Amino acid sequence: MTSWLLLAGAIVSEVTASLSLKAALEHPAWYALVVVGYLAAFLFLSLVLRAGMSLGVAYGIWGALGVALTAVLAAAIFGEPLTPLMMLGILVIIGGVLCVELGSQRALAARRAAQTAASEVEGAPPGESGAL
């Protein structure tokens, strides 16, 4: 659960920094939040990896949700366009993230099952391990 909260922090920090970058074009004081936001995003992402989440899952979710949230919030805050095709793209991104996460969970379950099977074979009395 901790890794997911840290990942949420990374996403929020990155989206905040990206939106602040747009705001800084008109008001340069926002550049301070850009720097802090990106530094925080990478700090959170490193903590996510240290907590044990795989790189492919963490980076995929971070990048995909960052793109989707930035596009939606830029439309709401800055009046940038959000066309039906763009919304379809956001749905495809979300679907891709779900596929990566589900695939990761299946791979983790298969790895745990293989480790359990291997430890059961190692713990069997001699001659019952199935080895010839």
Short mmCIF file of N, CA and C in Angstrom, two decimals:
data_model
loop_
_atom_site.label_atom_id
_atom_site.label_comp_id
_atom_site.label_asym_id
_atom_site.label_seq_id
_atom_site.Cartn_x
_atom_site.Cartn_y
_atom_site.Cartn_z
N MET A 1 0.82 -1.20 0.00
CA MET A 1 0.00 0.00 0.00
C MET A 1 0.86 1.26 0.00
N THR A 2 1.99 1.19 0.71
CA THR A 2 2.88 2.34 0.77
C THR A 2 3.39 2.71 -0.61
N SER A 3 3.74 1.70 -1.41
CA SER A 3 4.28 1.99 -2.73
C SER A 3 3.25 2.70 -3.61
N TRP A 4 1.97 2.35 -3.45
CA TRP A 4 0.92 3.00 -4.24
C TRP A 4 0.73 4.46 -3.81
N LEU A 5 0.84 4.73 -2.53
CA LEU A 5 0.74 6.11 -2.05
C LEU A 5 1.92 6.94 -2.54
N LEU A 6 3.10 6.35 -2.51
CA LEU A 6 4.29 7.03 -3.03
C LEU A 6 4.15 7.29 -4.53
N LEU A 7 3.60 6.32 -5.25
CA LEU A 7 3.39 6.50 -6.69
C LEU A 7 2.39 7.61 -6.95
N ALA A 8 1.35 7.68 -6.14
CA ALA A 8 0.38 8.78 -6.28
C ALA A 8 1.08 10.12 -6.04
N GLY A 9 1.98 10.17 -5.06
CA GLY A 9 2.74 11.39 -4.82
C GLY A 9 3.61 11.77 -6.01
N ALA A 10 4.21 10.77 -6.65
CA ALA A 10 5.03 11.03 -7.83
C ALA A 10 4.19 11.58 -8.97
N ILE A 11 3.01 11.01 -9.15
CA ILE A 11 2.12 11.46 -10.23
C ILE A 11 1.64 12.88 -9.98
N VAL A 12 1.18 13.14 -8.77
CA VAL A 12 0.68 14.48 -8.43
C VAL A 12 1.79 15.51 -8.57
N SER A 13 3.00 15.17 -8.12
CA SER A 13 4.13 16.10 -8.23
C SER A 13 4.47 16.40 -9.68
N GLU A 14 4.48 15.37 -10.51
CA GLU A 14 4.82 15.55 -11.92
C GLU A 14 3.76 16.36 -12.66
N VAL A 15 2.50 16.08 -12.39
CA VAL A 15 1.41 16.83 -13.03
C VAL A 15 1.44 18.28 -12.57
N THR A 16 1.67 18.50 -11.29
CA THR A 16 1.77 19.87 -10.78
C THR A 16 2.90 20.62 -11.45
N ALA A 17 4.05 19.97 -11.60
CA ALA A 17 5.19 20.61 -12.25
C ALA A 17 4.89 20.93 -13.71
N SER A 18 4.24 19.99 -14.40
CA SER A 18 3.92 20.22 -15.82
C SER A 18 2.94 21.37 -15.99
N LEU A 19 1.92 21.41 -15.17
CA LEU A 19 0.95 22.50 -15.25
C LEU A 19 1.59 23.83 -14.86
N SER A 20 2.50 23.79 -13.90
CA SER A 20 3.20 25.01 -13.48
C SER A 20 4.10 25.52 -14.60
N LEU A 21 4.62 24.61 -15.40
CA LEU A 21 5.45 25.02 -16.53
C LEU A 21 4.65 25.87 -17.51
N LYS A 22 3.40 25.47 -17.74
CA LYS A 22 2.53 26.26 -18.61
C LYS A 22 2.24 27.61 -17.97
N ALA A 23 1.95 27.62 -16.67
CA ALA A 23 1.66 28.88 -15.97
C ALA A 23 2.87 29.80 -15.96
N ALA A 24 4.07 29.23 -15.91
CA ALA A 24 5.30 30.02 -15.85
C ALA A 24 5.56 30.81 -17.12
N LEU A 25 4.94 30.42 -18.22
CA LEU A 25 5.11 31.17 -19.46
C LEU A 25 4.62 32.60 -19.31
N GLU A 26 3.59 32.79 -18.51
CA GLU A 26 3.02 34.13 -18.28
C GLU A 26 3.56 34.76 -16.99
N HIS A 27 3.84 33.93 -16.00
CA HIS A 27 4.28 34.41 -14.69
C HIS A 27 5.49 33.59 -14.25
N PRO A 28 6.69 34.08 -14.49
CA PRO A 28 7.92 33.31 -14.25
C PRO A 28 8.10 32.79 -12.82
N ALA A 29 7.41 33.36 -11.85
CA ALA A 29 7.55 32.87 -10.47
C ALA A 29 7.14 31.40 -10.36
N TRP A 30 6.32 30.92 -11.28
CA TRP A 30 5.88 29.53 -11.25
C TRP A 30 7.02 28.55 -11.53
N TYR A 31 8.14 29.03 -12.07
CA TYR A 31 9.27 28.14 -12.34
C TYR A 31 9.78 27.48 -11.06
N ALA A 32 9.64 28.15 -9.94
CA ALA A 32 10.07 27.55 -8.66
C ALA A 32 9.28 26.27 -8.40
N LEU A 33 7.97 26.30 -8.65
CA LEU A 33 7.15 25.11 -8.44
C LEU A 33 7.47 24.03 -9.49
N VAL A 34 7.86 24.45 -10.67
CA VAL A 34 8.26 23.49 -11.70
C VAL A 34 9.45 22.67 -11.19
N VAL A 35 10.46 23.35 -10.69
CA VAL A 35 11.67 22.67 -10.21
C VAL A 35 11.34 21.77 -9.02
N VAL A 36 10.63 22.31 -8.04
CA VAL A 36 10.28 21.53 -6.85
C VAL A 36 9.41 20.33 -7.23
N GLY A 37 8.47 20.54 -8.13
CA GLY A 37 7.56 19.46 -8.54
C GLY A 37 8.29 18.31 -9.22
N TYR A 38 9.18 18.64 -10.15
CA TYR A 38 9.92 17.57 -10.83
C TYR A 38 10.89 16.86 -9.90
N LEU A 39 11.56 17.61 -9.02
CA LEU A 39 12.44 16.97 -8.04
C LEU A 39 11.65 16.03 -7.13
N ALA A 40 10.50 16.49 -6.67
CA ALA A 40 9.66 15.65 -5.81
C ALA A 40 9.17 14.42 -6.56
N ALA A 41 8.81 14.58 -7.82
CA ALA A 41 8.32 13.45 -8.61
C ALA A 41 9.39 12.36 -8.70
N PHE A 42 10.62 12.75 -8.99
CA PHE A 42 11.69 11.75 -9.10
C PHE A 42 12.06 11.17 -7.74
N LEU A 43 11.98 11.97 -6.70
CA LEU A 43 12.22 11.44 -5.36
C LEU A 43 11.16 10.39 -5.01
N PHE A 44 9.89 10.72 -5.24
CA PHE A 44 8.81 9.76 -4.97
C PHE A 44 8.97 8.50 -5.82
N LEU A 45 9.33 8.68 -7.08
CA LEU A 45 9.49 7.51 -7.96
C LEU A 45 10.62 6.62 -7.47
N SER A 46 11.71 7.21 -7.01
CA SER A 46 12.81 6.39 -6.48
C SER A 46 12.38 5.65 -5.22
N LEU A 47 11.55 6.28 -4.40
CA LEU A 47 11.04 5.61 -3.19
C LEU A 47 10.09 4.47 -3.55
N VAL A 48 9.31 4.65 -4.61
CA VAL A 48 8.43 3.59 -5.09
C VAL A 48 9.24 2.37 -5.48
N LEU A 49 10.32 2.59 -6.22
CA LEU A 49 11.18 1.49 -6.65
C LEU A 49 11.86 0.84 -5.45
N ARG A 50 12.28 1.65 -4.51
CA ARG A 50 12.91 1.11 -3.30
C ARG A 50 11.92 0.28 -2.49
N ALA A 51 10.63 0.65 -2.55
CA ALA A 51 9.59 -0.10 -1.82
C ALA A 51 9.29 -1.44 -2.48
N GLY A 52 9.82 -1.66 -3.69
CA GLY A 52 9.69 -2.97 -4.31
C GLY A 52 8.82 -3.06 -5.55
N MET A 53 8.22 -1.96 -5.98
CA MET A 53 7.41 -2.02 -7.20
C MET A 53 8.35 -2.14 -8.39
N SER A 54 7.96 -2.94 -9.37
CA SER A 54 8.82 -3.13 -10.54
C SER A 54 8.88 -1.83 -11.36
N LEU A 55 9.99 -1.64 -12.03
CA LEU A 55 10.22 -0.43 -12.81
C LEU A 55 9.19 -0.27 -13.92
N GLY A 56 8.91 -1.36 -14.64
CA GLY A 56 7.96 -1.27 -15.75
C GLY A 56 6.58 -0.83 -15.30
N VAL A 57 6.13 -1.35 -14.18
CA VAL A 57 4.81 -0.98 -13.67
C VAL A 57 4.83 0.45 -13.14
N ALA A 58 5.81 0.77 -12.31
CA ALA A 58 5.88 2.11 -11.72
C ALA A 58 6.00 3.19 -12.78
N TYR A 59 6.94 3.02 -13.70
CA TYR A 59 7.16 4.03 -14.72
C TYR A 59 5.98 4.11 -15.68
N GLY A 60 5.42 2.95 -16.01
CA GLY A 60 4.26 2.95 -16.92
C GLY A 60 3.07 3.69 -16.34
N ILE A 61 2.76 3.41 -15.10
CA ILE A 61 1.62 4.08 -14.45
C ILE A 61 1.92 5.55 -14.26
N TRP A 62 3.12 5.86 -13.81
CA TRP A 62 3.52 7.25 -13.58
C TRP A 62 3.42 8.06 -14.88
N GLY A 63 3.99 7.53 -15.93
CA GLY A 63 3.98 8.26 -17.20
C GLY A 63 2.59 8.37 -17.81
N ALA A 64 1.87 7.26 -17.82
CA ALA A 64 0.55 7.25 -18.47
C ALA A 64 -0.46 8.11 -17.72
N LEU A 65 -0.53 7.95 -16.42
CA LEU A 65 -1.48 8.76 -15.67
C LEU A 65 -1.07 10.23 -15.65
N GLY A 66 0.25 10.47 -15.69
CA GLY A 66 0.73 11.85 -15.78
C GLY A 66 0.25 12.52 -17.06
N VAL A 67 0.37 11.81 -18.17
CA VAL A 67 -0.08 12.35 -19.46
C VAL A 67 -1.60 12.59 -19.44
N ALA A 68 -2.34 11.60 -18.97
CA ALA A 68 -3.80 11.71 -18.97
C ALA A 68 -4.28 12.85 -18.07
N LEU A 69 -3.76 12.90 -16.85
CA LEU A 69 -4.18 13.96 -15.92
C LEU A 69 -3.75 15.34 -16.40
N THR A 70 -2.55 15.43 -16.96
CA THR A 70 -2.09 16.73 -17.45
C THR A 70 -2.98 17.22 -18.59
N ALA A 71 -3.36 16.34 -19.49
CA ALA A 71 -4.22 16.75 -20.61
C ALA A 71 -5.59 17.21 -20.11
N VAL A 72 -6.17 16.46 -19.20
CA VAL A 72 -7.50 16.81 -18.68
C VAL A 72 -7.44 18.11 -17.88
N LEU A 73 -6.45 18.24 -17.01
CA LEU A 73 -6.35 19.45 -16.19
C LEU A 73 -5.94 20.67 -17.01
N ALA A 74 -5.13 20.49 -18.03
CA ALA A 74 -4.77 21.62 -18.90
C ALA A 74 -6.00 22.13 -19.64
N ALA A 75 -6.89 21.23 -20.00
CA ALA A 75 -8.15 21.65 -20.63
C ALA A 75 -9.00 22.43 -19.64
N ALA A 76 -9.07 21.94 -18.41
CA ALA A 76 -9.91 22.60 -17.40
C ALA A 76 -9.32 23.93 -16.94
N ILE A 77 -8.02 23.99 -16.75
CA ILE A 77 -7.38 25.19 -16.18
C ILE A 77 -7.03 26.22 -17.24
N PHE A 78 -6.45 25.76 -18.35
CA PHE A 78 -5.93 26.68 -19.36
C PHE A 78 -6.80 26.76 -20.61
N GLY A 79 -7.88 26.01 -20.64
CA GLY A 79 -8.76 26.04 -21.80
C GLY A 79 -8.16 25.40 -23.04
N GLU A 80 -7.18 24.51 -22.86
CA GLU A 80 -6.59 23.82 -24.00
C GLU A 80 -7.60 22.83 -24.57
N PRO A 81 -7.48 22.51 -25.84
CA PRO A 81 -8.46 21.61 -26.45
C PRO A 81 -8.37 20.18 -25.90
N LEU A 82 -9.53 19.56 -25.81
CA LEU A 82 -9.61 18.14 -25.42
C LEU A 82 -10.68 17.54 -26.33
N THR A 83 -10.22 17.05 -27.46
CA THR A 83 -11.13 16.55 -28.49
C THR A 83 -11.56 15.11 -28.17
N PRO A 84 -12.60 14.64 -28.83
CA PRO A 84 -12.99 13.23 -28.65
C PRO A 84 -11.86 12.26 -28.97
N LEU A 85 -11.06 12.55 -29.97
CA LEU A 85 -9.94 11.68 -30.30
C LEU A 85 -8.90 11.68 -29.18
N MET A 86 -8.67 12.84 -28.57
CA MET A 86 -7.75 12.91 -27.43
C MET A 86 -8.29 12.12 -26.25
N MET A 87 -9.59 12.21 -26.00
CA MET A 87 -10.20 11.46 -24.91
C MET A 87 -10.11 9.96 -25.17
N LEU A 88 -10.28 9.55 -26.43
CA LEU A 88 -10.10 8.15 -26.78
C LEU A 88 -8.66 7.71 -26.49
N GLY A 89 -7.71 8.56 -26.83
CA GLY A 89 -6.31 8.27 -26.54
C GLY A 89 -6.06 8.10 -25.05
N ILE A 90 -6.70 8.93 -24.23
CA ILE A 90 -6.56 8.82 -22.78
C ILE A 90 -7.13 7.49 -22.30
N LEU A 91 -8.25 7.07 -22.87
CA LEU A 91 -8.82 5.77 -22.50
C LEU A 91 -7.89 4.63 -22.92
N VAL A 92 -7.27 4.76 -24.07
CA VAL A 92 -6.31 3.74 -24.52
C VAL A 92 -5.11 3.69 -23.57
N ILE A 93 -4.65 4.85 -23.13
CA ILE A 93 -3.54 4.91 -22.18
C ILE A 93 -3.92 4.18 -20.89
N ILE A 94 -5.10 4.48 -20.37
CA ILE A 94 -5.57 3.83 -19.14
C ILE A 94 -5.67 2.33 -19.34
N GLY A 95 -6.20 1.90 -20.49
CA GLY A 95 -6.28 0.47 -20.79
C GLY A 95 -4.91 -0.17 -20.84
N GLY A 96 -3.95 0.52 -21.42
CA GLY A 96 -2.59 0.00 -21.49
C GLY A 96 -1.97 -0.14 -20.10
N VAL A 97 -2.20 0.83 -19.25
CA VAL A 97 -1.69 0.76 -17.87
C VAL A 97 -2.31 -0.42 -17.14
N LEU A 98 -3.60 -0.62 -17.34
CA LEU A 98 -4.26 -1.77 -16.70
C LEU A 98 -3.68 -3.09 -17.20
N CYS A 99 -3.40 -3.18 -18.49
CA CYS A 99 -2.79 -4.40 -19.04
C CYS A 99 -1.41 -4.65 -18.44
N VAL A 100 -0.61 -3.60 -18.30
CA VAL A 100 0.72 -3.75 -17.70
C VAL A 100 0.59 -4.21 -16.26
N GLU A 101 -0.31 -3.61 -15.50
CA GLU A 101 -0.48 -3.98 -14.09
C GLU A 101 -0.99 -5.42 -13.96
N LEU A 102 -1.99 -5.79 -14.75
CA LEU A 102 -2.51 -7.15 -14.68
C LEU A 102 -1.44 -8.17 -15.09
N GLY A 103 -0.69 -7.85 -16.12
CA GLY A 103 0.39 -8.74 -16.55
C GLY A 103 1.45 -8.87 -15.47
N SER A 104 1.74 -7.78 -14.79
CA SER A 104 2.72 -7.81 -13.71
C SER A 104 2.24 -8.68 -12.56
N GLN A 105 0.95 -8.55 -12.23
CA GLN A 105 0.40 -9.36 -11.14
C GLN A 105 0.43 -10.85 -11.49
N ARG A 106 0.13 -11.19 -12.73
CA ARG A 106 0.18 -12.60 -13.16
C ARG A 106 1.60 -13.13 -13.12
N ALA A 107 2.54 -12.33 -13.57
CA ALA A 107 3.94 -12.76 -13.54
C ALA A 107 4.42 -12.96 -12.11
N LEU A 108 4.02 -12.06 -11.22
CA LEU A 108 4.40 -12.19 -9.82
C LEU A 108 3.79 -13.44 -9.21
N ALA A 109 2.53 -13.73 -9.51
CA ALA A 109 1.87 -14.93 -8.99
C ALA A 109 2.56 -16.19 -9.52
N ALA A 110 2.93 -16.19 -10.80
CA ALA A 110 3.61 -17.35 -11.38
C ALA A 110 4.98 -17.54 -10.73
N ARG A 111 5.70 -16.46 -10.48
CA ARG A 111 7.01 -16.55 -9.84
C ARG A 111 6.87 -17.11 -8.42
N ARG A 112 5.87 -16.63 -7.69
CA ARG A 112 5.66 -17.13 -6.32
C ARG A 112 5.28 -18.61 -6.33
N ALA A 113 4.45 -19.02 -7.29
CA ALA A 113 4.07 -20.43 -7.39
C ALA A 113 5.29 -21.29 -7.69
N ALA A 114 6.16 -20.83 -8.57
CA ALA A 114 7.36 -21.58 -8.91
C ALA A 114 8.30 -21.66 -7.71
N GLN A 115 8.41 -20.59 -6.96
CA GLN A 115 9.26 -20.60 -5.76
C GLN A 115 8.70 -21.55 -4.71
N THR A 116 7.38 -21.56 -4.55
CA THR A 116 6.74 -22.45 -3.60
C THR A 116 6.96 -23.90 -4.00
N ALA A 117 6.79 -24.19 -5.28
CA ALA A 117 7.00 -25.56 -5.77
C ALA A 117 8.44 -25.98 -5.57
N ALA A 118 9.38 -25.09 -5.84
CA ALA A 118 10.80 -25.42 -5.68
C ALA A 118 11.14 -25.66 -4.21
N SER A 119 10.58 -24.86 -3.32
CA SER A 119 10.88 -25.05 -1.90
C SER A 119 10.24 -26.33 -1.37
N GLU A 120 9.08 -26.72 -1.92
CA GLU A 120 8.46 -27.98 -1.50
C GLU A 120 9.28 -29.17 -1.96
N VAL A 121 9.87 -29.08 -3.16
CA VAL A 121 10.71 -30.17 -3.67
C VAL A 121 11.98 -30.26 -2.82
N GLU A 122 12.55 -29.13 -2.45
CA GLU A 122 13.77 -29.13 -1.64
C GLU A 122 13.50 -29.70 -0.25
N GLY A 123 12.29 -29.51 0.27
CA GLY A 123 11.96 -29.98 1.60
C GLY A 123 11.47 -31.41 1.66
N ALA A 124 11.31 -32.08 0.49
CA ALA A 124 10.82 -33.46 0.45
C ALA A 124 11.90 -34.41 0.92
N PRO A 125 11.50 -35.53 1.52
CA PRO A 125 12.50 -36.54 1.93
C PRO A 125 13.27 -37.04 0.71
N PRO A 126 14.50 -37.55 0.93
CA PRO A 126 15.33 -38.02 -0.20
C PRO A 126 14.59 -39.09 -1.00
N GLY A 127 14.73 -39.00 -2.32
CA GLY A 127 14.11 -39.98 -3.19
C GLY A 127 12.69 -39.60 -3.60
N GLU A 128 12.11 -38.57 -2.99
CA GLU A 128 10.74 -38.17 -3.33
C GLU A 128 10.69 -36.83 -4.05
N SER A 129 11.82 -36.31 -4.45
CA SER A 129 11.84 -35.00 -5.08
C SER A 129 11.46 -35.04 -6.55
N GLY A 130 11.34 -36.21 -7.11
CA GLY A 130 11.00 -36.32 -8.51
C GLY A 130 12.24 -36.35 -9.40
N ALA A 131 13.43 -36.17 -8.80
CA ALA A 131 14.66 -36.20 -9.58
C ALA A 131 15.05 -37.63 -9.84
N LEU A 132 15.65 -37.89 -11.00
CA LEU A 132 16.09 -39.25 -11.35
C LEU A 132 17.52 -39.47 -10.97
#
